[in-house]
PDB file of C-alpha atoms and ligand atoms in Angstrom:
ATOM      1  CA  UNK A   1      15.831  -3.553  16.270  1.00 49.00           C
ATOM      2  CA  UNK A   2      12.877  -4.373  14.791  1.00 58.00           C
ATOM      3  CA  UNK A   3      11.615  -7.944  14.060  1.00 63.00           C
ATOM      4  CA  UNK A   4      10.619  -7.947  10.834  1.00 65.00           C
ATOM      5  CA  UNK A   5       8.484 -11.451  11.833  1.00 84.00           C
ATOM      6  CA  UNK A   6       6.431  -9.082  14.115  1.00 94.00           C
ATOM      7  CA  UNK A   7       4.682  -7.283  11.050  1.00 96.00           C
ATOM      8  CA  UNK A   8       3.602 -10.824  10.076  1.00 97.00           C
ATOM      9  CA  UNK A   9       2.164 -12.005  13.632  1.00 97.00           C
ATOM     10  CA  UNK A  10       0.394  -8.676  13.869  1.00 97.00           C
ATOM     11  CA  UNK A  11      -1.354  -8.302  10.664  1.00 98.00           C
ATOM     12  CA  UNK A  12      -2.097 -11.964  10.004  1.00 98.00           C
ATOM     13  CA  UNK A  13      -3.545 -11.792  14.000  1.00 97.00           C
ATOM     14  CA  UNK A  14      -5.408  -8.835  12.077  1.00 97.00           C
ATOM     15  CA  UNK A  15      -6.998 -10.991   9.336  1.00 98.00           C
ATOM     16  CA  UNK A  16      -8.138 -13.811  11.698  1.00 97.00           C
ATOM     17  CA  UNK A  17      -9.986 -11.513  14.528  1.00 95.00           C
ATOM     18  CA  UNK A  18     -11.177  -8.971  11.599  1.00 96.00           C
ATOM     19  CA  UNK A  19      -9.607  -8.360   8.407  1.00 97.00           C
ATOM     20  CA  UNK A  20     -12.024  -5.610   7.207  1.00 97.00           C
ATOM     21  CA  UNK A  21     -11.991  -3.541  10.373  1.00 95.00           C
ATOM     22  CA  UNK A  22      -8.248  -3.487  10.563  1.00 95.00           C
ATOM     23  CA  UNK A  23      -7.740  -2.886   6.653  1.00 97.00           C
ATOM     24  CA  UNK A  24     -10.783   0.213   6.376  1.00 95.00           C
ATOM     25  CA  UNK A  25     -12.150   2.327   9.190  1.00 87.00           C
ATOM     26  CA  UNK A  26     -15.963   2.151   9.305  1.00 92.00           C
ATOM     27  CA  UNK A  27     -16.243  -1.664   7.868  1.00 96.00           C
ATOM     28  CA  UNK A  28     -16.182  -5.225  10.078  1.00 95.00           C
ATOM     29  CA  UNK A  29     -17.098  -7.480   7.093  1.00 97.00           C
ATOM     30  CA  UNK A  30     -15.455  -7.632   3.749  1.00 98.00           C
ATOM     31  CA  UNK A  31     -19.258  -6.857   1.930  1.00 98.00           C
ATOM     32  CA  UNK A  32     -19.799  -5.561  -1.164  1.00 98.00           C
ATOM     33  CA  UNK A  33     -19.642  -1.789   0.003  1.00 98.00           C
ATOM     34  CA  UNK A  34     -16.441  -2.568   1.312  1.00 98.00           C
ATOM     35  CA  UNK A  35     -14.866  -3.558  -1.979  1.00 98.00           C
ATOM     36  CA  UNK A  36     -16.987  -0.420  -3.262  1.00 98.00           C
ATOM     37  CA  UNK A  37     -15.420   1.729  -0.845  1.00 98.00           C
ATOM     38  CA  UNK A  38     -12.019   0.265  -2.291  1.00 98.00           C
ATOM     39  CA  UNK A  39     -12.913   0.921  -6.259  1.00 98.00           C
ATOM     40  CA  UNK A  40     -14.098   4.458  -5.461  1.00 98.00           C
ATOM     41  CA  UNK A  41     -10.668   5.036  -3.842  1.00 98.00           C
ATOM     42  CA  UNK A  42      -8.418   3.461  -6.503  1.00 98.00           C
ATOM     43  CA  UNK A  43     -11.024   5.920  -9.492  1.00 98.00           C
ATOM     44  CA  UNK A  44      -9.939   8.451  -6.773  1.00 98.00           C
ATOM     45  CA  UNK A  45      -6.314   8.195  -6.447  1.00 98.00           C
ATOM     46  CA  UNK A  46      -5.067   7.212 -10.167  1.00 98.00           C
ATOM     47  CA  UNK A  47      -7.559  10.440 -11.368  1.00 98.00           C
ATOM     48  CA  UNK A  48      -5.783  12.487  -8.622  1.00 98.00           C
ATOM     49  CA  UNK A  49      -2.073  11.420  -9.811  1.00 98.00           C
ATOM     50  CA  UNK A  50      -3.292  12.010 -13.403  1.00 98.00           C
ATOM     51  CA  UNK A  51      -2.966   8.295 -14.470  1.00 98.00           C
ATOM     52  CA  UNK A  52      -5.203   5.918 -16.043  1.00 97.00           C
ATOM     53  CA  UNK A  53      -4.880   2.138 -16.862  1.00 97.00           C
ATOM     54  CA  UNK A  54      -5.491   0.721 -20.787  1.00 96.00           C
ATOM     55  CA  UNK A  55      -6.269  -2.407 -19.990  1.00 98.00           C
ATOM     56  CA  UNK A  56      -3.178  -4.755 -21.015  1.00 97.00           C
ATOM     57  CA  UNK A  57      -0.863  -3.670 -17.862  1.00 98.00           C
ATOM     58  CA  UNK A  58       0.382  -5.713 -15.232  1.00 98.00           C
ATOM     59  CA  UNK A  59      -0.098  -4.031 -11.993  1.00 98.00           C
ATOM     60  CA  UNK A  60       1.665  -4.900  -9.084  1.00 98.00           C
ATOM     61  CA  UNK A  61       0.239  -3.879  -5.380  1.00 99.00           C
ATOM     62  CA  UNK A  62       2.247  -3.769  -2.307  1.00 99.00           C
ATOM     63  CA  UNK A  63      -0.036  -4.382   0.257  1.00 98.00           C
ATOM     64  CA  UNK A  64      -3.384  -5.750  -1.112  1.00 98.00           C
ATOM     65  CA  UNK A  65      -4.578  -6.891   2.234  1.00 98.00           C
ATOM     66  CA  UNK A  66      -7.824  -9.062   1.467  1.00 98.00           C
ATOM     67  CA  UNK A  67      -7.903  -7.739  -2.165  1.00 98.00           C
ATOM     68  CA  UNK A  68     -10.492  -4.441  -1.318  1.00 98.00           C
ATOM     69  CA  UNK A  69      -8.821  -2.261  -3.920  1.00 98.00           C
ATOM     70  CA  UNK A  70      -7.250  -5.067  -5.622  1.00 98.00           C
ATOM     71  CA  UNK A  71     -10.538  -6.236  -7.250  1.00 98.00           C
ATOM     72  CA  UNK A  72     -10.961  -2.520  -8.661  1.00 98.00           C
ATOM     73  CA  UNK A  73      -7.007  -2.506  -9.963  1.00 98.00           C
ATOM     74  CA  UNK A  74      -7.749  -6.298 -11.544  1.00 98.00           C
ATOM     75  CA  UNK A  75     -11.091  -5.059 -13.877  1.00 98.00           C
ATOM     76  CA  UNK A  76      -8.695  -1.836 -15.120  1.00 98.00           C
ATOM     77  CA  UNK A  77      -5.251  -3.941 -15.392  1.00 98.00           C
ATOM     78  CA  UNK A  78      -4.265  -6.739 -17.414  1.00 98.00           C
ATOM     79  CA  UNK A  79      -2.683  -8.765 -14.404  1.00 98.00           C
ATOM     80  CA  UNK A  80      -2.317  -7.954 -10.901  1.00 98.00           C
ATOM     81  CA  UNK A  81       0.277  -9.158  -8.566  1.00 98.00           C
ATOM     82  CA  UNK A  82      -1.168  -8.902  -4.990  1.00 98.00           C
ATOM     83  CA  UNK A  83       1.811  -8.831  -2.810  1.00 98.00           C
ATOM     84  CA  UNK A  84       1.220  -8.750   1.651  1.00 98.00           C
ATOM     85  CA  UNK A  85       3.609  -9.620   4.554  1.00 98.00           C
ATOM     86  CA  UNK A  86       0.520 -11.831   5.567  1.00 98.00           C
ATOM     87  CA  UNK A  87      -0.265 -15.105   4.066  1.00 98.00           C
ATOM     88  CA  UNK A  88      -3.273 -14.917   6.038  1.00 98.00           C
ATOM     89  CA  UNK A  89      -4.616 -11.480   4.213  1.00 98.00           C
ATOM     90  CA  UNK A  90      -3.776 -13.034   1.019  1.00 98.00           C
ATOM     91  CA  UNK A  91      -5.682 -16.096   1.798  1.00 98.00           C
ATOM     92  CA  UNK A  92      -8.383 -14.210   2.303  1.00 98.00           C
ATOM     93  CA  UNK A  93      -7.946 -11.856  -1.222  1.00 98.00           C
ATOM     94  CA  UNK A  94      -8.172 -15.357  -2.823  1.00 98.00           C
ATOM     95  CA  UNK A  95     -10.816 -16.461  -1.637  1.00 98.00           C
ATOM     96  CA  UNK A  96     -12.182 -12.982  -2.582  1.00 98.00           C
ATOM     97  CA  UNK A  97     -11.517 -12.674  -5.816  1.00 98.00           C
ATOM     98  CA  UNK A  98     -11.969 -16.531  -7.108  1.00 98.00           C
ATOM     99  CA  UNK A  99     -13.421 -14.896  -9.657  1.00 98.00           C
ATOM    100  CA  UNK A 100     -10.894 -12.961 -11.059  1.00 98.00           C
ATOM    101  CA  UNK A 101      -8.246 -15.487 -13.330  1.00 98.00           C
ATOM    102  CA  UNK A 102      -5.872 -12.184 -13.507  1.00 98.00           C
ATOM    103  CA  UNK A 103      -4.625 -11.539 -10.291  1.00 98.00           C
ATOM    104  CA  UNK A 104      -1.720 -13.650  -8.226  1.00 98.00           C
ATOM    105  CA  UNK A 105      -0.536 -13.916  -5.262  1.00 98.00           C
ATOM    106  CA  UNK A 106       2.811 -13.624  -3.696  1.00 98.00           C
ATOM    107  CA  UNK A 107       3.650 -13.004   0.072  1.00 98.00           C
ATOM    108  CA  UNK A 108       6.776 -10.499   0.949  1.00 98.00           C
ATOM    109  CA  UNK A 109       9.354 -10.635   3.783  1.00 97.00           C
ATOM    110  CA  UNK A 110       7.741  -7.161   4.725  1.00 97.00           C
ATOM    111  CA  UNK A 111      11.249  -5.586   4.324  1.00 96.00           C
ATOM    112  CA  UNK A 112      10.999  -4.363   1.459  1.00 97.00           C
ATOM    113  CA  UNK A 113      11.704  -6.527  -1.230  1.00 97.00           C
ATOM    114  CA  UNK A 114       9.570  -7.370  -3.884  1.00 98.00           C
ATOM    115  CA  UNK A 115      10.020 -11.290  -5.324  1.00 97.00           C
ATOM    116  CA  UNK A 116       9.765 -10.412  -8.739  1.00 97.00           C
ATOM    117  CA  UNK A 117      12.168 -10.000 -12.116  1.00 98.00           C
ATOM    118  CA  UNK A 118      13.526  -6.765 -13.048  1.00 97.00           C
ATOM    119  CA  UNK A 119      11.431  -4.357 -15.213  1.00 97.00           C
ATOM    120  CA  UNK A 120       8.590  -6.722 -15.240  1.00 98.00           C
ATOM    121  CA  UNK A 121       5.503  -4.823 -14.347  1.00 98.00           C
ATOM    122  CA  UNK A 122       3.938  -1.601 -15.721  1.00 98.00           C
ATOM    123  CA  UNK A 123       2.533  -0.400 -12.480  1.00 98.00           C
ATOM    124  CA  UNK A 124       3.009  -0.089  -9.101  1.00 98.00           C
ATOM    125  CA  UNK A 125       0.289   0.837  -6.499  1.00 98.00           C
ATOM    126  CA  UNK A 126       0.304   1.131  -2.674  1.00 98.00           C
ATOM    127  CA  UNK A 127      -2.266   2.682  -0.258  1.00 98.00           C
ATOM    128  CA  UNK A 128      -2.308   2.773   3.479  1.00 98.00           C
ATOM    129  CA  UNK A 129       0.189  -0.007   3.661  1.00 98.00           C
ATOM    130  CA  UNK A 130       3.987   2.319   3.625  1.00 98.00           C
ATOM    131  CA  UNK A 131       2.166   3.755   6.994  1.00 97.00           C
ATOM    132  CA  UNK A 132       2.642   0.496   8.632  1.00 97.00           C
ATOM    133  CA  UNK A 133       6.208  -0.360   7.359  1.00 97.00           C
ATOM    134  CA  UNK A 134       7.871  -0.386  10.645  1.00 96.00           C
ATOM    135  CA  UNK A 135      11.299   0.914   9.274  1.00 96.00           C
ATOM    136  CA  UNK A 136      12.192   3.934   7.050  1.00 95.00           C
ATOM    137  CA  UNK A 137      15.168   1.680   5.114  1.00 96.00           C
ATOM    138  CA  UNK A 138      12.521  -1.269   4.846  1.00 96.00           C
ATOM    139  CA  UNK A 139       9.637   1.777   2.909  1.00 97.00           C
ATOM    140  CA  UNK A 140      12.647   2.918   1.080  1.00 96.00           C
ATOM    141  CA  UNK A 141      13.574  -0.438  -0.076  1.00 96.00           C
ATOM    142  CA  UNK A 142      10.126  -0.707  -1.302  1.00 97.00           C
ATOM    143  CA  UNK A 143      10.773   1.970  -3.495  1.00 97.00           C
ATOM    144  CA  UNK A 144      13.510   1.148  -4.885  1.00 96.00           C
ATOM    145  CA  UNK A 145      11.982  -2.259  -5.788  1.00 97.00           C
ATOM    146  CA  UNK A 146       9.569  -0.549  -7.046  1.00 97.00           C
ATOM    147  CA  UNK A 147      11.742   1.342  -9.003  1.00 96.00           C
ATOM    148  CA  UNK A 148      13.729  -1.643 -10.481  1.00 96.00           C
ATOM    149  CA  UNK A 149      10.584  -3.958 -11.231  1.00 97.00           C
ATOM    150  CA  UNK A 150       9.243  -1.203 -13.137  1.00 97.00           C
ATOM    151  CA  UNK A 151       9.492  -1.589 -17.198  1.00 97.00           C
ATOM    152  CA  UNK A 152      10.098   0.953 -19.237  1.00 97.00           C
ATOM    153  CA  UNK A 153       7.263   3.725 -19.787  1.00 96.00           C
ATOM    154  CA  UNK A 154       5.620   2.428 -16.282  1.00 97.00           C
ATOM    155  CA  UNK A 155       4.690   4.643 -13.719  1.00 98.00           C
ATOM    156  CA  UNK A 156       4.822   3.743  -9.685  1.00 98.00           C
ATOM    157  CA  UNK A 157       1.999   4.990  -7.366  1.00 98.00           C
ATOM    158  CA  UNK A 158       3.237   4.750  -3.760  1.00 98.00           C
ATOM    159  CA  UNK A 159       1.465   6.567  -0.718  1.00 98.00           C
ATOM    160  CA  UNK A 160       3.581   7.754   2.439  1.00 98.00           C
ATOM    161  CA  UNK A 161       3.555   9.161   5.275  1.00 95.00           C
ATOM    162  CA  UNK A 162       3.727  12.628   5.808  1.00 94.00           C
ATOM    163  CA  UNK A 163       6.757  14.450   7.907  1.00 88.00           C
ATOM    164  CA  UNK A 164       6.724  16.820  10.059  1.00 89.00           C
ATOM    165  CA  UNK A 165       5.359  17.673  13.202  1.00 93.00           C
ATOM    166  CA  UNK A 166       1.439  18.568  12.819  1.00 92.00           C
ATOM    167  CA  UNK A 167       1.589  15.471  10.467  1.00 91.00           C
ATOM    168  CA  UNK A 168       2.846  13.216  13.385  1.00 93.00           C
ATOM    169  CA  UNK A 169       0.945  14.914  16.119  1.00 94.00           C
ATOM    170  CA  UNK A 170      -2.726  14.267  13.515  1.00 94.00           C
ATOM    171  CA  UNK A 171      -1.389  10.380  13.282  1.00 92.00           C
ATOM    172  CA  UNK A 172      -1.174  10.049  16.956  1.00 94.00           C
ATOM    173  CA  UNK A 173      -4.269  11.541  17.366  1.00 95.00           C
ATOM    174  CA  UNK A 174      -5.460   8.456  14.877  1.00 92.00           C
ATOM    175  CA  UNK A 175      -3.569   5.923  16.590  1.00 93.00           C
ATOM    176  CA  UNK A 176      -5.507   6.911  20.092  1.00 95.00           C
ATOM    177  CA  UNK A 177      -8.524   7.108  18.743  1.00 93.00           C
ATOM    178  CA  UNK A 178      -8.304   3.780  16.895  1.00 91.00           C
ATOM    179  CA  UNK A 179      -6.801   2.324  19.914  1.00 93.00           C
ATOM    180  CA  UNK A 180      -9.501   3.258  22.103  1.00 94.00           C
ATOM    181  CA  UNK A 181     -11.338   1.307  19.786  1.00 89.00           C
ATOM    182  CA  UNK A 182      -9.374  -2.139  20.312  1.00 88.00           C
ATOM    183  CA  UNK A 183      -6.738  -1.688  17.725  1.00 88.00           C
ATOM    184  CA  UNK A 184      -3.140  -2.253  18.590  1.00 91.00           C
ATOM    185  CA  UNK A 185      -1.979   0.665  17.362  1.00 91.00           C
ATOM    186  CA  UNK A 186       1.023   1.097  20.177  1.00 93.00           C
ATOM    187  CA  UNK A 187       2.499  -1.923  17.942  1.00 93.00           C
ATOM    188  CA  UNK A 188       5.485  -0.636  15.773  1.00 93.00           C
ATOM    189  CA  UNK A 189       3.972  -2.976  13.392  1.00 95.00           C
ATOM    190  CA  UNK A 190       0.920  -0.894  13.456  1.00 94.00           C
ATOM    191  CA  UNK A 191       2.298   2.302  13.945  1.00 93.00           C
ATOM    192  CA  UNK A 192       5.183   2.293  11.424  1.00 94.00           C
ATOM    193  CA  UNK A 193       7.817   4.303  10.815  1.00 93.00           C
ATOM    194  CA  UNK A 194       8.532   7.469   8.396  1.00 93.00           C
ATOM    195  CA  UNK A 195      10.676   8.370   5.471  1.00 93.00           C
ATOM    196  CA  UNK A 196      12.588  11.208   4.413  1.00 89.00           C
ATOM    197  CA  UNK A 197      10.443  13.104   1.243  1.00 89.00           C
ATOM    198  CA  UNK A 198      13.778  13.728  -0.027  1.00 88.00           C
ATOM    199  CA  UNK A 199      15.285  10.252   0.222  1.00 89.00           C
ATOM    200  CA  UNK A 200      12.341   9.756  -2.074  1.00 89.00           C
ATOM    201  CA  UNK A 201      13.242  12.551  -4.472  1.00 87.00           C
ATOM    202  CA  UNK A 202      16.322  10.743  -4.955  1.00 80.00           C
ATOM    203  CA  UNK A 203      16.528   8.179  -7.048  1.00 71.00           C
ATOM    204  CA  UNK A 204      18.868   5.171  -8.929  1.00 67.00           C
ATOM    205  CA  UNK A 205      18.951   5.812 -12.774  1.00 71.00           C
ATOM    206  CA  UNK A 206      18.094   9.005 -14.770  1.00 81.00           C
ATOM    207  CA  UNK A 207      15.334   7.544 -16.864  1.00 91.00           C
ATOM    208  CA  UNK A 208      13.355   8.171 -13.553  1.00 94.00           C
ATOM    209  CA  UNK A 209      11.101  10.892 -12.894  1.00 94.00           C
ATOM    210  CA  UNK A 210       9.658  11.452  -9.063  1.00 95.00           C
ATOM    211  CA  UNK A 211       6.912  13.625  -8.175  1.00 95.00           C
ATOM    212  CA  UNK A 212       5.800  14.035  -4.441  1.00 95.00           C
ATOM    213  CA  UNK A 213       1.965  15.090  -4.255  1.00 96.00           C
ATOM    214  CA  UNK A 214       0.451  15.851  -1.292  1.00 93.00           C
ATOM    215  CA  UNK A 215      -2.716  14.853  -0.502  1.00 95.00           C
ATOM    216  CA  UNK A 216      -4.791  15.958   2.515  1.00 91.00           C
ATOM    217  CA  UNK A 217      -2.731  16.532   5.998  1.00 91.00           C
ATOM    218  CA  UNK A 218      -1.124  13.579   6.727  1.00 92.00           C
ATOM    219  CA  UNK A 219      -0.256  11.616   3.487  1.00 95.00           C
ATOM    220  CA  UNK A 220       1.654  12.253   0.025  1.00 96.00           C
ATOM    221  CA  UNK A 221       1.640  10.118  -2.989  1.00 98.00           C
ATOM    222  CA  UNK A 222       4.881   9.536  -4.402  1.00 97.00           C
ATOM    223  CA  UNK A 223       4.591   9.317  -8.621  1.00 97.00           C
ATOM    224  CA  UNK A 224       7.888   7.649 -10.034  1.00 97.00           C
ATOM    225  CA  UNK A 225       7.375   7.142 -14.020  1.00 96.00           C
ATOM    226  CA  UNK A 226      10.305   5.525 -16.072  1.00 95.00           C
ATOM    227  CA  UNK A 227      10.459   6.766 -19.212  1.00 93.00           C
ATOM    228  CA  UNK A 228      10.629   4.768 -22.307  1.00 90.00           C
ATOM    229  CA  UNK A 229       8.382   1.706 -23.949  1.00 79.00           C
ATOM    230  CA  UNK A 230       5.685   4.686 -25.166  1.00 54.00           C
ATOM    231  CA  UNK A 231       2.892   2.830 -22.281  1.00 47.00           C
ATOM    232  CA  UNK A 232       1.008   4.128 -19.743  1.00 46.00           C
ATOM    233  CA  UNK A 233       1.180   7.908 -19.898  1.00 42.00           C
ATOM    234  CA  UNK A 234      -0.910  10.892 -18.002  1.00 40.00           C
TER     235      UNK A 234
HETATM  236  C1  LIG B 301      -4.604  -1.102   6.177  1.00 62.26           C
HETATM  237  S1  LIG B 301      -4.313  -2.534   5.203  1.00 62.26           S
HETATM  238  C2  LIG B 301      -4.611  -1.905   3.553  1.00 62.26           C
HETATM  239  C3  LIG B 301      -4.887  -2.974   2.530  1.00 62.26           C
HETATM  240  C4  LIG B 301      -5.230  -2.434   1.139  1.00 62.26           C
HETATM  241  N1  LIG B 301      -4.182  -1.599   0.624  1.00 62.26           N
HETATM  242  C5  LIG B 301      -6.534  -1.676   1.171  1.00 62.26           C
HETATM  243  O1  LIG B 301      -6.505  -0.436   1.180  1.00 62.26           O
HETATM  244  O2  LIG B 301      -7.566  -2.324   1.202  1.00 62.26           O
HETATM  245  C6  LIG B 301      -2.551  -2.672   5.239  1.00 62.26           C
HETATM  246  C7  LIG B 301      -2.041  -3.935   4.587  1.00 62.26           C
HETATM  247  O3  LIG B 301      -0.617  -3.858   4.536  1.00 62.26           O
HETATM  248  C8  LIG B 301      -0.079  -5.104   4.904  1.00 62.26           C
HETATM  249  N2  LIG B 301       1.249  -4.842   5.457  1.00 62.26           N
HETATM  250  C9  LIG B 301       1.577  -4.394   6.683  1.00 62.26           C
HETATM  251  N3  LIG B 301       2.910  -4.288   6.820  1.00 62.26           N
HETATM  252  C10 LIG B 301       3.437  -4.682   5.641  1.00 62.26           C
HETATM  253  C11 LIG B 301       4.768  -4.816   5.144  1.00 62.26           C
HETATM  254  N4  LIG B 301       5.818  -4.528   5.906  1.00 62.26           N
HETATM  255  N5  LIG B 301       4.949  -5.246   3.875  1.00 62.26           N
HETATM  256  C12 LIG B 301       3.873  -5.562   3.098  1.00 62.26           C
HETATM  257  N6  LIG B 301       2.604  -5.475   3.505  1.00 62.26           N
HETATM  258  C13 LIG B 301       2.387  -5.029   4.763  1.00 62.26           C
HETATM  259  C14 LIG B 301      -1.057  -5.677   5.915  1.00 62.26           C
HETATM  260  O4  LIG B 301      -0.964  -7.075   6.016  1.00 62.26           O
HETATM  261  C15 LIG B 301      -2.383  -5.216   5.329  1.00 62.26           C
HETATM  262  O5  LIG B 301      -2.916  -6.170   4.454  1.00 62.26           O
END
């Protein structure tokens, strides 16, 4: 059994030693190429999954650590809700982005729930966060919340892990390397756990659509899009 108080130590021990070198490999402060690096990735991803933001959304991000993509997500969104297991990460994203009026700030159990009222949001995004979920039920509970926060004609953008076995052996291969570096990647909390593509496929209502799109060797994106409300299509 898995503590789900663990994720918090770990990752808020994360943000006090070194947020930015535990959030992005190749960074130790959170400068401006670091939020950079983040805004290239979000143009990246949404581009890749075929989706773009108006303007008037309200985003919600599982996982905004200190705020490094968030900042990107906040100048393309209406609102952002920057949602982390650590209070201390989300300290940090505030002090961040104090100059950004449209994003808040809500800290998660890390299980998988999401604090917020149904069909309330038009977007959902997640990167390299689902990776460190240390359960498969907690990352599918995440999607499901996902799923039922989502309004009508909103689209969820989730990454994953990859399964199978070249994709664990290549992650293992990353956790030695990145412990050899001083990370505690043996942690569970660090490590994570890894969920079933096709308990992904499967989802509650049929207004749902899910798409699973690879991306390199180790990751997919998972595209859920309600349909409905006329907003935020491809
Ligand atoms: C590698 S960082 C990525 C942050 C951000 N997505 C980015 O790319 O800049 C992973 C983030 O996920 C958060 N996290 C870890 N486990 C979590 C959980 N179970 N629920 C929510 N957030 C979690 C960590 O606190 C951390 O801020």
């Amino acid at each position: 059994m898995i503590q789900p108080e663990a994720s918090k130590r770990f990752w808020n021990r994360a943000a006090r030693e070194n947020a930015a070198w535990h959030i992005a490999t190749g960074y130790t402060t959170e400068s401006a190429e670091f939020f950079a690096s983040g805004a290239r990735e979000v143009d990246t991803f949404l581009s890749f999954a075929g989706l773009k933001l108006r303007g008037d959304e309200r985003l919600l991000e599982i996982g905004s650590g200190v705020g490094r993509m968030t900042r990107r997500l906040a100048e393309l969104a209406g609102s952002v809700v920057a949602t982390d297991v650590s209070d201390e990460m989300l300290s940090r994203a505030r002090t961040n982005l104090a100059d950004l009026p449209n994003v808040s700030y809500v800290e998660v159990s890390g299980e998988g729930d999401l604090p917020v009222p149904d069909a309330s949001v038009d977007a959902v995004f997640s990167y390299i966060t689902m990776q460190h979920v240390p359960t498969a039920q907690a990352q599918e509970r995440y999607f499901a919340e996902a799923l039922r926060v989502l309004a009508p004609g909103g689209w969820a953008l989730i990454q994953f892990r990859r399964g199978g076995v070249v994709p664990r052996m290549l992650d293992w291969v990353g956790h030695v390397w990145h412990l050899l570096r001083g990370r505690r990647t043996l942690s569970r909390a660090w490590r994570g756990a890894r969920v079933a593509e096709n308990t992904l496929r499967r989802h509650p209502s049929g207004d749902v659509t899910v798409d699973i799109l690879p991306l390199g060797r180790r990751h997919i994106w998972v595209l859920a899009r309600r349909s409905g409300g006329g907003a935020l299509v491809r």
